Every structure is written in C-alpha cells, then in structure tokens.
C-alpha positions as a printed Julia matrix, in Angstrom:
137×3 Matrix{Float64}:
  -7.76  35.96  -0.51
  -8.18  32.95   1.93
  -5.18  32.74   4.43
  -6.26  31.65   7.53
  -8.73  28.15   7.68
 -10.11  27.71  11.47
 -13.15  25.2   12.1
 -13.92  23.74  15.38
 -15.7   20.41  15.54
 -17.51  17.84  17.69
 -15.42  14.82  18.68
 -15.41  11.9   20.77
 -12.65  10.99  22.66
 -12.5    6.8   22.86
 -12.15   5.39  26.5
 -12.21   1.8   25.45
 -14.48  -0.11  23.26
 -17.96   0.62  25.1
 -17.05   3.89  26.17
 -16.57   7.52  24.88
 -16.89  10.91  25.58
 -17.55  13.79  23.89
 -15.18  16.69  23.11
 -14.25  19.55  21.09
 -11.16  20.14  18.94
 -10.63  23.0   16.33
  -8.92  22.86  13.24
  -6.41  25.7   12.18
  -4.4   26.22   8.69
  -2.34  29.12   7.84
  -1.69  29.37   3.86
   2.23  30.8    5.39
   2.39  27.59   6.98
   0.99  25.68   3.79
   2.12  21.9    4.94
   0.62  21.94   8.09
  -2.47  21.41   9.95
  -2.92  22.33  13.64
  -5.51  20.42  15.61
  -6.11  21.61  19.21
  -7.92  20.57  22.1
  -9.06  21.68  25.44
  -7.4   21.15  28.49
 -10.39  18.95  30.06
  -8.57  16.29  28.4
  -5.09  16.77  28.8
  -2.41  15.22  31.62
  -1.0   18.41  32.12
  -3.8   20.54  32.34
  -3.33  22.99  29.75
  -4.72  23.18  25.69
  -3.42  20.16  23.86
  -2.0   20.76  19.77
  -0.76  18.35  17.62
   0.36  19.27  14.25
   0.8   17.04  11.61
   0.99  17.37   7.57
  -2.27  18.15   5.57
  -1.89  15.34   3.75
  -1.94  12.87   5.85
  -5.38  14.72   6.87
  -6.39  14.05   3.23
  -5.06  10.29   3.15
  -6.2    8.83   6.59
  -9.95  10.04   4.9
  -9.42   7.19   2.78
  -6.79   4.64   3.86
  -5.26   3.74   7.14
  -1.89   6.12   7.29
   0.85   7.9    9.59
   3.99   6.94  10.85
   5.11   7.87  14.25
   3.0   10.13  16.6
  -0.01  10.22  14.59
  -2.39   7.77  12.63
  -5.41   8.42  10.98
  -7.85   5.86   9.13
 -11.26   5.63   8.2
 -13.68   3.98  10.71
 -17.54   3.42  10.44
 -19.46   4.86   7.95
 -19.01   8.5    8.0
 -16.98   8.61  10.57
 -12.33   8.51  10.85
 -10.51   7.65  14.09
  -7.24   9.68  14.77
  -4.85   8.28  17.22
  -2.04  10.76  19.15
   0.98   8.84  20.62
   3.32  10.55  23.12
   5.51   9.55  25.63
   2.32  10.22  28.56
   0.01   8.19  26.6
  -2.23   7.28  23.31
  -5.43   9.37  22.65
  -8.01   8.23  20.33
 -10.56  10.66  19.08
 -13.48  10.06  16.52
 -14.51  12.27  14.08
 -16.93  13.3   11.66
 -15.57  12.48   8.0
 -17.73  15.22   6.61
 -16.56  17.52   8.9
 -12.96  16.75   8.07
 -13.52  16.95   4.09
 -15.16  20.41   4.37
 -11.87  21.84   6.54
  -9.52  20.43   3.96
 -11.8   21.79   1.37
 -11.11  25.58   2.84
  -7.69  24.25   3.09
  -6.97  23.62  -0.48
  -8.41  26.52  -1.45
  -5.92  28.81   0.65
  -3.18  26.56  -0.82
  -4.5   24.36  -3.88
  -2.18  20.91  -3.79
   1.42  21.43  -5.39
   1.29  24.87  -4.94
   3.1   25.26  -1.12
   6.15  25.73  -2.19
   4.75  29.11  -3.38
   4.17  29.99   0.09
   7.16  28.49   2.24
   9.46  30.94   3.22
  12.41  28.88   2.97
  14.96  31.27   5.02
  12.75  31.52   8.04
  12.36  28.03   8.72
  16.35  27.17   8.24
  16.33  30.26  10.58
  13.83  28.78  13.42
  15.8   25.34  12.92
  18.41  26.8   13.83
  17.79  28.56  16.73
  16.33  25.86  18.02
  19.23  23.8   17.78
C-alpha cells in the first residue's frame, strides 16, 4: 500500500518579468499526514542559507491547477499553457516559482491514491496532533 508520495521536479524561480532561473523543488506526501503537501527547495535559493519547505493543504495543490486560489502565505494559479505559478510570502520576502502543470497533476495523482479525496479523516490521528499543539503552545 502507497504511503509515502516523493517527486522532485524542474522549476523556475521568477526574477522579474524578463528574467528566471532554473531550480529544483521536490514534492513529499505522507498518507499519516493526509492534508498536507510538503514542497522543498534547496538552499541556493534561500536568505538563510539552508533547505527551504513550505507546506500547504493538498487541495489547494489541486485547485490553484485550475483557478487562481490561497489565502495568506501561499497562492497558486494557473499561468501559460501548461504551465502554474506558485507564489510563497514570508516576512523576508515573496518567491515566485513556475511549474510544470503536468508535473503537478501526476504528484497529486500518487497523492490521491495514498489517500483518495474524503477519505483523510481515516488517516488523521486526532490525539497526536491536539498533542503536538499543545506542546507547542
């Protein structure tokens, strides 16, 4: 059975509207973890200097495919043809990447099939998380 979905991809990281560079990112879901997606990046392009993650819910993966969505930190829409911008806000600055639709579709393909949609409840363990709230509180 399929618990673990990891894919790493070609990107392009958007300097302003004539320029970009390319990167890679990697794409991680854990069916124990069944809401979220974990996208990662090396630390060539971070202010810190160390590997970058953002995670954000799988279905706002699966809706900024088709239509512009996200609130807060992270947006997602579709761009050119065959092709959906992601944009990362945080207090040190906005990071817009370009990626490959198809490439997208065929992780959240693997995705749903670890955890088909409507089913993660089935796999969130309820206790732990209250637990990890709290200690982080």
């Amino acid at each position: 059975m399929l618990t673990t979905v990891d894919q790493s991809l070609s990107a392009r990281l958007v300097v302003d509207r004539a320029t970009s560079q390319p990167i890679a990112a990697r794409l991680h879901y854990q069916r124990d973890d069944p809401i979220a997606v974990h996208l990662s990046f090396p630390a060539a392009i971070s202010f810190e200097g160390g590997d970058v993650e953002w995670v954000f819910a799988r279905d706002l993966l699966d809706l900024g495919l088709r239509f512009p969505s996200g609130d807060g930190d992270v947006h997602i829409w579709p761009c050119a043809p065959g092709r959906t911008m992601i944009e990362f806000c945080s207090p040190q600055g906005t990071a817009l990447i370009e990626f490959p639709s198809a490439d997208l579709r065929h992780f959240l393909r693997w995705a749903y099939a670890a955890v088909p949609v409507g089913k993660e409840w089935a796999h969130l363990d309820v206790d732990a998380a209250i637990a990890e709230m709290l200690d982080e509180a």
